[in-house]
GROMACS .gro file of C-alpha atoms in nm:
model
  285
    1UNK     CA    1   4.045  23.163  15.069
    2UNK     CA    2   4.364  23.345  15.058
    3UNK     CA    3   4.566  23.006  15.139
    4UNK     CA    4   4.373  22.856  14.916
    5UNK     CA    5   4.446  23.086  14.699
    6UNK     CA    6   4.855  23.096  14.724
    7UNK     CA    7   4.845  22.679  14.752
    8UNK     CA    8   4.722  22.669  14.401
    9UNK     CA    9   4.975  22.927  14.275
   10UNK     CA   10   5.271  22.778  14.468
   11UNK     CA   11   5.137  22.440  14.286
   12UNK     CA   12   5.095  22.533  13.978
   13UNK     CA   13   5.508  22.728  13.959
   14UNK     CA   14   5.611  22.357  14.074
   15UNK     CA   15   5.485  22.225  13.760
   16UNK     CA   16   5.623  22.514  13.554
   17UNK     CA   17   5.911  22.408  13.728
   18UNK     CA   18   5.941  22.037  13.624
   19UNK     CA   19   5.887  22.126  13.301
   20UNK     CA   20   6.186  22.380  13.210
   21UNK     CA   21   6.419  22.056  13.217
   22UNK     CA   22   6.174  21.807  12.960
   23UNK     CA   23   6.129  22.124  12.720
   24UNK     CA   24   6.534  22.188  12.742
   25UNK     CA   25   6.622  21.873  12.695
   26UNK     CA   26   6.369  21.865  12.342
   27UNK     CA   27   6.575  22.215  12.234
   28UNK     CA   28   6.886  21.985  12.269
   29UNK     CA   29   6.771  21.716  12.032
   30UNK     CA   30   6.947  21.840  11.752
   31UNK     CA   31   6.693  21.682  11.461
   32UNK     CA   32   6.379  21.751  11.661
   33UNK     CA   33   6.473  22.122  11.769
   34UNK     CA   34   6.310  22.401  11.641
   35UNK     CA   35   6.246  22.781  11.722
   36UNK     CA   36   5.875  22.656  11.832
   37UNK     CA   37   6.046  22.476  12.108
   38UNK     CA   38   6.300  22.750  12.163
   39UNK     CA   39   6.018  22.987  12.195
   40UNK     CA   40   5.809  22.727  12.462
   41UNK     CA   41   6.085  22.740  12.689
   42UNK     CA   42   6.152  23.132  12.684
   43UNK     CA   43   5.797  23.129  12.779
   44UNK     CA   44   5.802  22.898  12.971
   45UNK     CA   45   6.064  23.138  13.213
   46UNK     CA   46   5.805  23.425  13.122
   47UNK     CA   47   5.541  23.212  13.292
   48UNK     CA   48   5.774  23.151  13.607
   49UNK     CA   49   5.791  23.509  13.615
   50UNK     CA   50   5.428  23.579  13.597
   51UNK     CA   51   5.362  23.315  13.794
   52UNK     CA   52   5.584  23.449  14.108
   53UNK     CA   53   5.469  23.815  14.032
   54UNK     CA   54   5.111  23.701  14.084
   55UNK     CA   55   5.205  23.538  14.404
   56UNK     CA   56   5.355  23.863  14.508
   57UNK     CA   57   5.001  24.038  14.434
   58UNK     CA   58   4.832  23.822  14.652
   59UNK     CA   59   5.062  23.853  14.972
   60UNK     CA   60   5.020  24.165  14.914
   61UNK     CA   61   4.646  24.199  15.004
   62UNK     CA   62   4.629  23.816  15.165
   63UNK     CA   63   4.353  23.960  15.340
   64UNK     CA   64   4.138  24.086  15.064
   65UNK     CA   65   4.116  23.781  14.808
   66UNK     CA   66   3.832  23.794  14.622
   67UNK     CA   67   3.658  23.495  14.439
   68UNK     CA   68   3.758  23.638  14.101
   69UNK     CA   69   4.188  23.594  14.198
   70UNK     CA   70   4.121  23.257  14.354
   71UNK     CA   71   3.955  23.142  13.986
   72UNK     CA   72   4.320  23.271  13.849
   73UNK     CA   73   4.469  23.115  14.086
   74UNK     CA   74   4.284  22.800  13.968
   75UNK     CA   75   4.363  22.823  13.606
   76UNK     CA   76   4.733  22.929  13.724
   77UNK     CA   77   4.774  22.580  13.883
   78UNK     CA   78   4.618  22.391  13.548
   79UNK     CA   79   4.814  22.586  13.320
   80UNK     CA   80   5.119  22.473  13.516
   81UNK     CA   81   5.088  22.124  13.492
   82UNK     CA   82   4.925  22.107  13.166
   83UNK     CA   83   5.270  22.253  13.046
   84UNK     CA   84   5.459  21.962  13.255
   85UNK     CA   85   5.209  21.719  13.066
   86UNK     CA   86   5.304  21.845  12.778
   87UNK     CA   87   5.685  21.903  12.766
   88UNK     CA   88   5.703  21.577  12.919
   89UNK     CA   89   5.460  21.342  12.679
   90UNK     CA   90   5.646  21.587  12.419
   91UNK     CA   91   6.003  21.427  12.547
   92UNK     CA   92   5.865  21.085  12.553
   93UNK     CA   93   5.770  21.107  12.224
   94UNK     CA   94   6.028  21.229  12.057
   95UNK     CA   95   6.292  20.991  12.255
   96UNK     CA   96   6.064  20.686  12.140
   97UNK     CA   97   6.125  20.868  11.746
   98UNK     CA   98   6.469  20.904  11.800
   99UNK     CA   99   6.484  20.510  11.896
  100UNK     CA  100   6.336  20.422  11.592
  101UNK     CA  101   6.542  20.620  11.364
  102UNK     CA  102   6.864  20.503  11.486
  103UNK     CA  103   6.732  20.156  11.498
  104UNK     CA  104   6.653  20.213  11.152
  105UNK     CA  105   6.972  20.382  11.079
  106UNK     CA  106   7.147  20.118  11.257
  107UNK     CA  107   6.942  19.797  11.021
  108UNK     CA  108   7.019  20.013  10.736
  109UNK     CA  109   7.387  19.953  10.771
  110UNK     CA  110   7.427  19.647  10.930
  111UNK     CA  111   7.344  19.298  10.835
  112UNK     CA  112   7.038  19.174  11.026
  113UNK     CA  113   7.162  18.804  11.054
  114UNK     CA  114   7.464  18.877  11.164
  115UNK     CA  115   7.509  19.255  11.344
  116UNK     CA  116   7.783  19.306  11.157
  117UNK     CA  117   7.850  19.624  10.904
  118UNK     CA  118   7.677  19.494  10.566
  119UNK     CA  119   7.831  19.606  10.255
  120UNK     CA  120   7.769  19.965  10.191
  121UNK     CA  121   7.876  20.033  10.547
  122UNK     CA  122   8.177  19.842  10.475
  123UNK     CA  123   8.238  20.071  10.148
  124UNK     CA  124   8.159  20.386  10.372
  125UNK     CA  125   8.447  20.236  10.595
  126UNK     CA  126   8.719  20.184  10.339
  127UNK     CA  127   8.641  20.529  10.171
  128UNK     CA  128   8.744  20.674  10.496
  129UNK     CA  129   9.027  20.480  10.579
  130UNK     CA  130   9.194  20.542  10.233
  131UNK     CA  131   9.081  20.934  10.253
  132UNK     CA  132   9.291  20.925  10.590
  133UNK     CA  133   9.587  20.866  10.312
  134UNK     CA  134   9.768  20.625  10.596
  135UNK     CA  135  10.106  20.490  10.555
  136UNK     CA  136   9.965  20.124  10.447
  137UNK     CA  137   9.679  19.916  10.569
  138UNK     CA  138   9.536  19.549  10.494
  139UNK     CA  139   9.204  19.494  10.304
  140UNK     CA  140   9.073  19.102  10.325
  141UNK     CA  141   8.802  18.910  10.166
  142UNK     CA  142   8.691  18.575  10.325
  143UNK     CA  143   8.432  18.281  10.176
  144UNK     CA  144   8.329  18.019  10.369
  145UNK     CA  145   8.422  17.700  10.178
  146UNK     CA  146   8.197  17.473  10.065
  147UNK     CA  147   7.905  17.641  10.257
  148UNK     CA  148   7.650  17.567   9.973
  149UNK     CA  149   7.709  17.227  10.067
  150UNK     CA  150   7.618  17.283  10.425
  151UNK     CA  151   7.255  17.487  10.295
  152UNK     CA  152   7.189  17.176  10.146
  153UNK     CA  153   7.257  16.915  10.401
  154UNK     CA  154   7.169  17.063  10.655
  155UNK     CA  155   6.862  17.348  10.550
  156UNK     CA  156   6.891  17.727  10.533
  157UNK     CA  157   6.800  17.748  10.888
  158UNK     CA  158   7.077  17.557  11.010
  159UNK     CA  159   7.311  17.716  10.741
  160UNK     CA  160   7.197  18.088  10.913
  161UNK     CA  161   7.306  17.931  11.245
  162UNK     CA  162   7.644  17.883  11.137
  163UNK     CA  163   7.711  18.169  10.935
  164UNK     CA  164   7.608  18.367  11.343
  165UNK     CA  165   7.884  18.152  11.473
  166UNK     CA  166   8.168  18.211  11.177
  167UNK     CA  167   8.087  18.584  11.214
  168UNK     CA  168   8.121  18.601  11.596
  169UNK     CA  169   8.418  18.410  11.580
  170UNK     CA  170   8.572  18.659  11.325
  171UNK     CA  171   8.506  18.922  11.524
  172UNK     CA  172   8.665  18.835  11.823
  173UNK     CA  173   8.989  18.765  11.638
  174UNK     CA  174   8.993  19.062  11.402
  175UNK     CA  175   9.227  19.335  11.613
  176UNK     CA  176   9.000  19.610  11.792
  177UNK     CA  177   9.151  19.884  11.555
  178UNK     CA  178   8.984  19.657  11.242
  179UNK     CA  179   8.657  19.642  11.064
  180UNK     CA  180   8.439  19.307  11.014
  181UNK     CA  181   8.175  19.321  10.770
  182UNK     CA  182   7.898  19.056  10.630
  183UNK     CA  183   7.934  19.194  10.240
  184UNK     CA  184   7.677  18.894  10.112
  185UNK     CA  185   7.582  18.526  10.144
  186UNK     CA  186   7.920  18.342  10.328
  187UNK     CA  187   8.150  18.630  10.247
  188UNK     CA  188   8.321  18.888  10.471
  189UNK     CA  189   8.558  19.205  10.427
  190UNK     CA  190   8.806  19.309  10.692
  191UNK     CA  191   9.024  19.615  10.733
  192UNK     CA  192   9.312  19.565  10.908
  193UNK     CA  193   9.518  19.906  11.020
  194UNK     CA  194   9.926  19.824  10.951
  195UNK     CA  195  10.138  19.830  11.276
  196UNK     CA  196  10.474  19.754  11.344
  197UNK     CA  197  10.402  19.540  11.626
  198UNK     CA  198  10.119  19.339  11.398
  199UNK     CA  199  10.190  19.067  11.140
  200UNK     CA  200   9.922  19.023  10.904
  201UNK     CA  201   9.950  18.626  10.781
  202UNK     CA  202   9.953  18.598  11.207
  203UNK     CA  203   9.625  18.735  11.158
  204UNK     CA  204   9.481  18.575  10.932
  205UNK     CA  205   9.601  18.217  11.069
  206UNK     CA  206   9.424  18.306  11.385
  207UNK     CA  207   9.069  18.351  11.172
  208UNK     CA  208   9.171  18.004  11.008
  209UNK     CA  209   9.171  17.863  11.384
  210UNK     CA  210   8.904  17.996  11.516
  211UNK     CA  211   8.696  17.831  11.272
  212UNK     CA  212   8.868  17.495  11.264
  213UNK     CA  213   8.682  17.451  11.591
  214UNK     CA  214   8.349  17.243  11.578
  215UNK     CA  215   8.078  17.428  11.519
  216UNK     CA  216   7.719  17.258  11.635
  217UNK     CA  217   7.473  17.214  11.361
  218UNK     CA  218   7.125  17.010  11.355
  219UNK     CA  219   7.304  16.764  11.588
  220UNK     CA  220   7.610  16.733  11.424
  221UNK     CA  221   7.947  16.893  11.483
  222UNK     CA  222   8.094  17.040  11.173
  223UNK     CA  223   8.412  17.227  11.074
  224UNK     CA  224   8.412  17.504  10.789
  225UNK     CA  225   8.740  17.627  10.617
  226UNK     CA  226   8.787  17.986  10.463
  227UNK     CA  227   8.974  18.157  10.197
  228UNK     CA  228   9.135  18.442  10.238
  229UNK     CA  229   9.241  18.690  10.013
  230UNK     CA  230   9.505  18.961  10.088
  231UNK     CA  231   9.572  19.305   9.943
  232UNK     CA  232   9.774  19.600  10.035
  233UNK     CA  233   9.689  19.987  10.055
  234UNK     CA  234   9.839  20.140   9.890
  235UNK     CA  235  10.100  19.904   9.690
  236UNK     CA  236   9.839  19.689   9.573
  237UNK     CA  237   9.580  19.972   9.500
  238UNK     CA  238   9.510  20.297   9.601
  239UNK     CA  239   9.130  20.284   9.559
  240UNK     CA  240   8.838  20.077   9.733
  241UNK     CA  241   8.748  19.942   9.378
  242UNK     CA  242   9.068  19.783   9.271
  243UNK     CA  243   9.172  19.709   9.645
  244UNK     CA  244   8.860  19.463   9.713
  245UNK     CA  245   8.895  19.347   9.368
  246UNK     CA  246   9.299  19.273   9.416
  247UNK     CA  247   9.163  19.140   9.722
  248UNK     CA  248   8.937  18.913   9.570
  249UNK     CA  249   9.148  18.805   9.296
  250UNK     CA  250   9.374  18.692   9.587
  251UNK     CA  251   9.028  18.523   9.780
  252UNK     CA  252   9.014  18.270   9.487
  253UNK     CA  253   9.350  18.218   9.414
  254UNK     CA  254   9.361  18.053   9.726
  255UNK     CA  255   9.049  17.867   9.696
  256UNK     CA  256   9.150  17.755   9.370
  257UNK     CA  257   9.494  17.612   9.495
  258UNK     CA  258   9.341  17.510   9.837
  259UNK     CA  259   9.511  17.707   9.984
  260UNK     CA  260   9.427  17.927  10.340
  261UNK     CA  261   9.552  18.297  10.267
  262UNK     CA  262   9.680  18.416   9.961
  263UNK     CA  263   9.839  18.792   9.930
  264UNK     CA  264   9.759  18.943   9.583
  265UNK     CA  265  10.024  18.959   9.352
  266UNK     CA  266  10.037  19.138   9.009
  267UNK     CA  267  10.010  18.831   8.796
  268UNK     CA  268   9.651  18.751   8.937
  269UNK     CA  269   9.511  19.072   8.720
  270UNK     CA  270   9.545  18.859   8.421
  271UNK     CA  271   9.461  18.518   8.538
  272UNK     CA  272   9.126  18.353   8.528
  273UNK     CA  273   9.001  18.518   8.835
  274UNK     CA  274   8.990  18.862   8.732
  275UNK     CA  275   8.682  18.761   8.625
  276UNK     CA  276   8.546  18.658   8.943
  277UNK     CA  277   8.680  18.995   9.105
  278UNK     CA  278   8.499  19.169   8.828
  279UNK     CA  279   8.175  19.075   8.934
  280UNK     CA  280   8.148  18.798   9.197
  281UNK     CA  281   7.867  18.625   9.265
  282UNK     CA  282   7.695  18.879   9.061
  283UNK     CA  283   7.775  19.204   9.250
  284UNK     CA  284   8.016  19.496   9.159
  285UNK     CA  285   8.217  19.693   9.420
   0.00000   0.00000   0.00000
């Protein structure tokens, strides 16, 4: 009975044991931590304490072990694992939480079609960039041209497919230091960090190649041009309002005049498309 005894004991510490690491790592979550859990685990150590201090008792009198310590011993070894069970479904739980609400934080600033930053990450971006106060740095807006046309040849479906493919292939051209974002329907923003060793117009010629080549669509092979528009920080503006609208004065300029890239001048805040940059497509920045 004595062995008997001690097994269940010895048993029961192991699961004590296995659970000190589930309920530290919980304490280390810093959203999900709490004193509660803080408290479990100093317990926890208190149990593993008890737990070897009972063990102690009964090699003590091995001999004499009555029916009364082996019963202890019994609920000694439950109450050890039921603490694994629960640090551990605890853990699980609270990882699958913490999967959710970064998938949720992630969806909440990125565009589902495409994965890239949607438009109030994209604002969140250029905030901090110009709070950095940096020497200079590029802001860009892009349109797809003629993409309505596409949406209606071709269905919304297909139209989806290609916007995936522009977007990729704007990604891997914009420099690793940059920032891509989907900021609605065919249109993207880029920041662009000003190095010496960086041209922007190289850039930007390298966006207007990528997506010269044929793109597959509903059994076709199709081509899609872009406008860009160009503005400086800070000589063209020295906030993320007038910079994307400078920006986008500079967007249409270009697709008014057919033109690739366009870099805003000062003589575009009074032309027609101030009020496209006011307000285009029905949005405000």
């Amino acid at each position: 009975m004595d062995f008997f005894a001690l097994t269940m004991v010895l048993l029961g510490l192991v699961g004590l044991a296995l659970s000190l690491r589930p309920a530290y790592d919980i304490c280390a979550y810093s959203q999900f931590s709490s004193k509660g859990w803080l408290a479990l685990l100093m317990m926890i150590v208190l149990f593993v304490i008890g737990y070897f201090s009972y063990l102690s008792l009964l090699l003590q009198h091995q001999d004499r072990v009555n029916f009364i310590e082996v019963i202890v011993a019994g609920i000694f070894l439950a109450g050890g694992w039921f603490v694994f069970l629960v640090t551990n479904l605890s853990k699980q739980t609270i990882e699958n939480l913490d999967d959710i609400l970064q998938q949720k934080a992630h969806q909440a600033s990125h565009d589902i079609l495409t994965g890239l930053p949607n438009r109030q990450q994209f604002y969140q971006q250029l905030d901090s960039a110009i709070a950095r106060k940096p020497d200079s740095f590029y802001c860009m807006m892009l349109d797809i041209d003629n993409f309505k046309m596409i949406n209606n040849t071709f269905g919304h479906v297909e139209g989806d497919k290609v916007l995936q493919v522009v977007a990729d292939r704007i990604n891997q051209t914009v420099p690793s230091d940059g920032v891509i974002a989907r900021i609605g329907g065919d249109q993207f923003a880029l920041i662009v960090p000003d190095i010496e060793a960086r041209n922007i117009t190289v850039v930007a010629k390298e966006i207007e190649q990528a997506l010269l080549v044929d793109i597959p669509c509903s059994g076709h092979m199709i081509v899609v041009g872009v406008s860009i528009g160009i503005s400086k920080y800070p000589d063209n503006a020295q906030d993320r309002k007038t910079l994307m609208k400078t920006a986008d004065n500079a967007m249409y300029h270009a697709k008014e005049h057919d033109i690739a890239h366009h870099y805003y001048q000062a003589d575009l805040q009074s032309s027609q498309y101030a009020s496209f940059a006011a307000d285009p497509h029905g949005r405000r920045f």
